[in-house]
Amino acid sequence: MSGSRFVVGEPHFGRFTRTPEENDAALDAARTELASAVEAPPDDGAGGAVLDAAVDVAEALTVAGREQEAIALARPAVDVARDTGRGETLRWALLVLATAEHYADEPVAAEAHFREALDHARTSGDRVLEHYTLHHVGRFLVDAGRTDEAVACFEACLAIREELDEPRAETTRAALAALTGVAEDS
């Protein structure tokens, strides 16, 4: 991975990027997973596996900078997950959709879906999804010029990541350092 850059004032604060080769590999892996799920013998979990794989493809498309394609997959995935009561898939699909909408410059839809994903994460006790969502919401808020709210999101994210001993805590510290002007080593 090529890493994240947290530069206040640049579009898409801290957007995580991959090299074109890494993007291609991630997309290929997600598409292979989707094809395997579609081709698997039908059973009670077959539809859920296809839905989960579609969300993974949408995430890979977003990371690859292909937000409109991601939205085209993620919006129906959210609807299907909601209609079928697949709570975990719904939570992650909402985060993927919101992230794609953020980068596609659809801020109203993105904020609504980020807030819904965060609410579902907290209601379900899904701390992993909660820290991911808080980090993404923080980046969204920076892009929206709402720095104070962003700092609060990154601080809440960092607390969870430290509690879970999550290696991505370093990324959150970098975001906070960029926003507050505090050196990361202090």
PDB file of C-alpha atoms in Angstrom:
ATOM      1  CA  MET A   1       0.000   0.000   0.000  1.00  0.00           C
ATOM      2  CA  SER A   2       1.214   3.444  -0.747  1.00  0.00           C
ATOM      3  CA  GLY A   3      -0.193   4.943   2.444  1.00  0.00           C
ATOM      4  CA  SER A   4      -2.360   7.825   3.520  1.00  0.00           C
ATOM      5  CA  ARG A   5      -1.535  11.502   3.434  1.00  0.00           C
ATOM      6  CA  PHE A   6      -3.253  13.790   5.857  1.00  0.00           C
ATOM      7  CA  VAL A   7      -2.997  17.287   4.454  1.00  0.00           C
ATOM      8  CA  VAL A   8      -5.616  19.765   5.605  1.00  0.00           C
ATOM      9  CA  GLY A   9      -7.011  21.676   2.661  1.00  0.00           C
ATOM     10  CA  GLU A  10      -6.344  19.005   0.057  1.00  0.00           C
ATOM     11  CA  PRO A  11      -9.387  17.148  -1.257  1.00  0.00           C
ATOM     12  CA  HIS A  12     -10.191  13.805   0.332  1.00  0.00           C
ATOM     13  CA  PHE A  13      -8.205  14.198   3.552  1.00  0.00           C
ATOM     14  CA  GLY A  14      -6.180  11.054   4.139  1.00  0.00           C
ATOM     15  CA  ARG A  15      -7.748   9.011   1.371  1.00  0.00           C
ATOM     16  CA  PHE A  16      -6.037   5.655   1.441  1.00  0.00           C
ATOM     17  CA  THR A  17      -4.640   4.797  -1.947  1.00  0.00           C
ATOM     18  CA  ARG A  18      -3.091   1.791  -3.593  1.00  0.00           C
ATOM     19  CA  THR A  19      -0.854   1.544  -6.596  1.00  0.00           C
ATOM     20  CA  PRO A  20      -2.690   0.710  -9.837  1.00  0.00           C
ATOM     21  CA  GLU A  21      -1.304  -2.831  -9.552  1.00  0.00           C
ATOM     22  CA  GLU A  22      -2.597  -3.178  -5.989  1.00  0.00           C
ATOM     23  CA  ASN A  23      -5.996  -1.849  -7.111  1.00  0.00           C
ATOM     24  CA  ASP A  24      -6.141  -4.391  -9.936  1.00  0.00           C
ATOM     25  CA  ALA A  25      -5.205  -7.229  -7.574  1.00  0.00           C
ATOM     26  CA  ALA A  26      -7.817  -6.188  -4.995  1.00  0.00           C
ATOM     27  CA  LEU A  27     -10.512  -5.902  -7.649  1.00  0.00           C
ATOM     28  CA  ASP A  28      -9.573  -9.262  -9.147  1.00  0.00           C
ATOM     29  CA  ALA A  29      -9.703 -10.923  -5.724  1.00  0.00           C
ATOM     30  CA  ALA A  30     -13.098  -9.388  -4.906  1.00  0.00           C
ATOM     31  CA  ARG A  31     -14.511 -10.345  -8.305  1.00  0.00           C
ATOM     32  CA  THR A  32     -13.205 -13.899  -7.914  1.00  0.00           C
ATOM     33  CA  GLU A  33     -14.914 -14.086  -4.522  1.00  0.00           C
ATOM     34  CA  LEU A  34     -18.152 -12.833  -6.086  1.00  0.00           C
ATOM     35  CA  ALA A  35     -17.939 -15.320  -8.976  1.00  0.00           C
ATOM     36  CA  SER A  36     -17.313 -18.172  -6.518  1.00  0.00           C
ATOM     37  CA  ALA A  37     -20.297 -17.141  -4.436  1.00  0.00           C
ATOM     38  CA  VAL A  38     -22.532 -16.966  -7.508  1.00  0.00           C
ATOM     39  CA  GLU A  39     -21.321 -20.346  -8.802  1.00  0.00           C
ATOM     40  CA  ALA A  40     -21.579 -22.145  -5.452  1.00  0.00           C
ATOM     41  CA  PRO A  41     -24.306 -24.745  -5.042  1.00  0.00           C
ATOM     42  CA  PRO A  42     -27.455 -23.107  -3.722  1.00  0.00           C
ATOM     43  CA  ASP A  43     -28.071 -23.501  -0.031  1.00  0.00           C
ATOM     44  CA  ASP A  44     -29.468 -21.373   2.772  1.00  0.00           C
ATOM     45  CA  GLY A  45     -26.413 -19.095   2.864  1.00  0.00           C
ATOM     46  CA  ALA A  46     -25.848 -18.707  -0.882  1.00  0.00           C
ATOM     47  CA  GLY A  47     -27.683 -15.404  -1.237  1.00  0.00           C
ATOM     48  CA  GLY A  48     -25.872 -13.929   1.735  1.00  0.00           C
ATOM     49  CA  ALA A  49     -22.489 -14.959   0.340  1.00  0.00           C
ATOM     50  CA  VAL A  50     -23.277 -13.263  -2.973  1.00  0.00           C
ATOM     51  CA  LEU A  51     -24.434 -10.128  -1.171  1.00  0.00           C
ATOM     52  CA  ASP A  52     -21.322 -10.005   1.024  1.00  0.00           C
ATOM     53  CA  ALA A  53     -19.094 -10.492  -2.020  1.00  0.00           C
ATOM     54  CA  ALA A  54     -20.890  -7.683  -3.873  1.00  0.00           C
ATOM     55  CA  VAL A  55     -20.147  -5.357  -0.936  1.00  0.00           C
ATOM     56  CA  ASP A  56     -16.479  -6.402  -1.091  1.00  0.00           C
ATOM     57  CA  VAL A  57     -16.367  -5.600  -4.821  1.00  0.00           C
ATOM     58  CA  ALA A  58     -17.946  -2.192  -4.130  1.00  0.00           C
ATOM     59  CA  GLU A  59     -15.296  -1.496  -1.495  1.00  0.00           C
ATOM     60  CA  ALA A  60     -12.486  -2.469  -3.896  1.00  0.00           C
ATOM     61  CA  LEU A  61     -13.986  -0.245  -6.593  1.00  0.00           C
ATOM     62  CA  THR A  62     -14.063   2.694  -4.169  1.00  0.00           C
ATOM     63  CA  VAL A  63     -10.426   2.224  -3.208  1.00  0.00           C
ATOM     64  CA  ALA A  64      -9.580   2.031  -6.917  1.00  0.00           C
ATOM     65  CA  GLY A  65     -11.245   5.422  -7.464  1.00  0.00           C
ATOM     66  CA  ARG A  66     -14.233   4.000  -9.317  1.00  0.00           C
ATOM     67  CA  GLU A  67     -16.876   5.448  -7.011  1.00  0.00           C
ATOM     68  CA  GLN A  68     -19.822   5.475  -9.432  1.00  0.00           C
ATOM     69  CA  GLU A  69     -19.419   1.741 -10.074  1.00  0.00           C
ATOM     70  CA  ALA A  70     -19.147   1.183  -6.330  1.00  0.00           C
ATOM     71  CA  ILE A  71     -22.331   3.142  -5.692  1.00  0.00           C
ATOM     72  CA  ALA A  72     -24.143   1.147  -8.383  1.00  0.00           C
ATOM     73  CA  LEU A  73     -23.329  -2.044  -6.438  1.00  0.00           C
ATOM     74  CA  ALA A  74     -23.552  -0.741  -2.880  1.00  0.00           C
ATOM     75  CA  ARG A  75     -26.954   0.989  -3.061  1.00  0.00           C
ATOM     76  CA  PRO A  76     -28.838  -2.180  -4.058  1.00  0.00           C
ATOM     77  CA  ALA A  77     -26.742  -4.188  -1.577  1.00  0.00           C
ATOM     78  CA  VAL A  78     -27.909  -1.875   1.209  1.00  0.00           C
ATOM     79  CA  ASP A  79     -31.518  -2.316   0.087  1.00  0.00           C
ATOM     80  CA  VAL A  80     -31.265  -6.104  -0.114  1.00  0.00           C
ATOM     81  CA  ALA A  81     -29.494  -6.372   3.241  1.00  0.00           C
ATOM     82  CA  ARG A  82     -32.137  -4.156   4.816  1.00  0.00           C
ATOM     83  CA  ASP A  83     -35.014  -6.102   3.201  1.00  0.00           C
ATOM     84  CA  THR A  84     -33.607  -9.493   4.199  1.00  0.00           C
ATOM     85  CA  GLY A  85     -32.616  -8.548   7.737  1.00  0.00           C
ATOM     86  CA  ARG A  86     -28.886  -9.172   7.208  1.00  0.00           C
ATOM     87  CA  GLY A  87     -27.718  -6.764   9.909  1.00  0.00           C
ATOM     88  CA  GLU A  88     -23.966  -7.257   9.674  1.00  0.00           C
ATOM     89  CA  THR A  89     -23.987  -6.972   5.890  1.00  0.00           C
ATOM     90  CA  LEU A  90     -26.197  -3.883   6.144  1.00  0.00           C
ATOM     91  CA  ARG A  91     -23.784  -2.187   8.540  1.00  0.00           C
ATOM     92  CA  TRP A  92     -20.746  -2.752   6.321  1.00  0.00           C
ATOM     93  CA  ALA A  93     -22.650  -2.008   3.096  1.00  0.00           C
ATOM     94  CA  LEU A  94     -23.709   1.348   4.554  1.00  0.00           C
ATOM     95  CA  LEU A  95     -20.090   2.229   5.325  1.00  0.00           C
ATOM     96  CA  VAL A  96     -18.964   1.205   1.832  1.00  0.00           C
ATOM     97  CA  LEU A  97     -21.810   3.161   0.228  1.00  0.00           C
ATOM     98  CA  ALA A  98     -21.150   6.256   2.341  1.00  0.00           C
ATOM     99  CA  THR A  99     -17.449   6.171   1.523  1.00  0.00           C
ATOM    100  CA  ALA A 100     -18.135   5.879  -2.216  1.00  0.00           C
ATOM    101  CA  GLU A 101     -20.671   8.715  -1.994  1.00  0.00           C
ATOM    102  CA  HIS A 102     -18.146  10.849  -0.113  1.00  0.00           C
ATOM    103  CA  TYR A 103     -15.544  10.438  -2.841  1.00  0.00           C
ATOM    104  CA  ALA A 104     -18.177  10.864  -5.578  1.00  0.00           C
ATOM    105  CA  ASP A 105     -18.997  14.277  -4.079  1.00  0.00           C
ATOM    106  CA  GLU A 106     -22.456  13.318  -2.834  1.00  0.00           C
ATOM    107  CA  PRO A 107     -22.075  14.802   0.675  1.00  0.00           C
ATOM    108  CA  VAL A 108     -25.724  14.777   1.759  1.00  0.00           C
ATOM    109  CA  ALA A 109     -26.192  11.094   0.955  1.00  0.00           C
ATOM    110  CA  ALA A 110     -22.757  10.234   2.338  1.00  0.00           C
ATOM    111  CA  GLU A 111     -23.378  11.908   5.680  1.00  0.00           C
ATOM    112  CA  ALA A 112     -26.759  10.223   6.102  1.00  0.00           C
ATOM    113  CA  HIS A 113     -25.285   6.799   5.345  1.00  0.00           C
ATOM    114  CA  PHE A 114     -22.233   7.372   7.552  1.00  0.00           C
ATOM    115  CA  ARG A 115     -24.501   8.339  10.449  1.00  0.00           C
ATOM    116  CA  GLU A 116     -26.717   5.303   9.857  1.00  0.00           C
ATOM    117  CA  ALA A 117     -23.691   2.982   9.714  1.00  0.00           C
ATOM    118  CA  LEU A 118     -22.351   4.481  12.955  1.00  0.00           C
ATOM    119  CA  ASP A 119     -25.733   4.127  14.660  1.00  0.00           C
ATOM    120  CA  HIS A 120     -25.989   0.458  13.601  1.00  0.00           C
ATOM    121  CA  ALA A 121     -22.405  -0.209  14.730  1.00  0.00           C
ATOM    122  CA  ARG A 122     -23.069   1.250  18.159  1.00  0.00           C
ATOM    123  CA  THR A 123     -26.470  -0.395  18.556  1.00  0.00           C
ATOM    124  CA  SER A 124     -25.059  -3.809  17.640  1.00  0.00           C
ATOM    125  CA  GLY A 125     -21.879  -3.396  19.684  1.00  0.00           C
ATOM    126  CA  ASP A 126     -19.701  -3.835  16.584  1.00  0.00           C
ATOM    127  CA  ARG A 127     -16.586  -2.003  17.788  1.00  0.00           C
ATOM    128  CA  VAL A 128     -14.598  -2.839  14.655  1.00  0.00           C
ATOM    129  CA  LEU A 129     -17.160  -1.265  12.375  1.00  0.00           C
ATOM    130  CA  GLU A 130     -17.507   1.615  14.829  1.00  0.00           C
ATOM    131  CA  HIS A 131     -13.812   2.544  14.627  1.00  0.00           C
ATOM    132  CA  TYR A 132     -13.736   2.221  10.838  1.00  0.00           C
ATOM    133  CA  THR A 133     -16.851   4.348  10.533  1.00  0.00           C
ATOM    134  CA  LEU A 134     -15.584   7.004  12.941  1.00  0.00           C
ATOM    135  CA  HIS A 135     -12.365   7.270  10.942  1.00  0.00           C
ATOM    136  CA  HIS A 136     -14.249   7.629   7.652  1.00  0.00           C
ATOM    137  CA  VAL A 137     -16.689  10.129   9.166  1.00  0.00           C
ATOM    138  CA  GLY A 138     -13.734  12.124  10.460  1.00  0.00           C
ATOM    139  CA  ARG A 139     -12.221  12.305   6.986  1.00  0.00           C
ATOM    140  CA  PHE A 140     -15.587  13.281   5.532  1.00  0.00           C
ATOM    141  CA  LEU A 141     -15.972  16.048   8.130  1.00  0.00           C
ATOM    142  CA  VAL A 142     -12.519  17.440   7.345  1.00  0.00           C
ATOM    143  CA  ASP A 143     -13.482  17.604   3.671  1.00  0.00           C
ATOM    144  CA  ALA A 144     -16.707  19.363   4.710  1.00  0.00           C
ATOM    145  CA  GLY A 145     -14.713  21.965   6.674  1.00  0.00           C
ATOM    146  CA  ARG A 146     -16.040  20.755  10.045  1.00  0.00           C
ATOM    147  CA  THR A 147     -12.699  20.261  11.749  1.00  0.00           C
ATOM    148  CA  ASP A 148     -13.876  20.341  15.368  1.00  0.00           C
ATOM    149  CA  GLU A 149     -16.371  17.549  14.699  1.00  0.00           C
ATOM    150  CA  ALA A 150     -13.680  15.640  12.779  1.00  0.00           C
ATOM    151  CA  VAL A 151     -11.264  15.838  15.706  1.00  0.00           C
ATOM    152  CA  ALA A 152     -13.958  14.418  18.012  1.00  0.00           C
ATOM    153  CA  CYS A 153     -14.534  11.513  15.595  1.00  0.00           C
ATOM    154  CA  PHE A 154     -10.823  10.765  15.295  1.00  0.00           C
ATOM    155  CA  GLU A 155     -10.421  10.906  19.089  1.00  0.00           C
ATOM    156  CA  ALA A 156     -13.308   8.453  19.570  1.00  0.00           C
ATOM    157  CA  CYS A 157     -11.873   6.238  16.825  1.00  0.00           C
ATOM    158  CA  LEU A 158      -8.420   6.311  18.412  1.00  0.00           C
ATOM    159  CA  ALA A 159      -9.800   5.310  21.811  1.00  0.00           C
ATOM    160  CA  ILE A 160     -11.445   2.223  20.296  1.00  0.00           C
ATOM    161  CA  ARG A 161      -8.420   1.347  18.166  1.00  0.00           C
ATOM    162  CA  GLU A 162      -6.144   1.578  21.211  1.00  0.00           C
ATOM    163  CA  GLU A 163      -8.586  -0.490  23.278  1.00  0.00           C
ATOM    164  CA  LEU A 164      -8.607  -3.187  20.552  1.00  0.00           C
ATOM    165  CA  ASP A 165      -4.834  -2.904  19.988  1.00  0.00           C
ATOM    166  CA  GLU A 166      -5.646  -2.147  16.349  1.00  0.00           C
ATOM    167  CA  PRO A 167      -2.561  -1.350  14.229  1.00  0.00           C
ATOM    168  CA  ARG A 168      -4.551   1.311  12.350  1.00  0.00           C
ATOM    169  CA  ALA A 169      -4.362   3.474  15.486  1.00  0.00           C
ATOM    170  CA  GLU A 170      -1.204   4.947  13.928  1.00  0.00           C
ATOM    171  CA  THR A 171      -3.242   6.216  10.974  1.00  0.00           C
ATOM    172  CA  THR A 172      -5.712   7.867  13.312  1.00  0.00           C
ATOM    173  CA  ARG A 173      -2.895   9.470  15.284  1.00  0.00           C
ATOM    174  CA  ALA A 174      -1.521  10.857  12.005  1.00  0.00           C
ATOM    175  CA  ALA A 175      -4.909  12.346  11.142  1.00  0.00           C
ATOM    176  CA  LEU A 176      -5.195  13.957  14.564  1.00  0.00           C
ATOM    177  CA  ALA A 177      -1.646  15.322  14.326  1.00  0.00           C
ATOM    178  CA  ALA A 178      -2.443  16.907  10.969  1.00  0.00           C
ATOM    179  CA  LEU A 179      -5.606  18.500  12.363  1.00  0.00           C
ATOM    180  CA  THR A 180      -4.268  19.679  15.698  1.00  0.00           C
ATOM    181  CA  GLY A 181      -0.673  20.455  14.728  1.00  0.00           C
ATOM    182  CA  VAL A 182       0.599  18.172  17.492  1.00  0.00           C
ATOM    183  CA  ALA A 183       3.616  16.067  16.572  1.00  0.00           C
ATOM    184  CA  GLU A 184       2.915  12.353  16.466  1.00  0.00           C
ATOM    185  CA  ASP A 185       5.811  11.507  18.828  1.00  0.00           C
ATOM    186  CA  SER A 186       4.696  13.745  21.665  1.00  0.00           C
TER     187      SER A 186
END
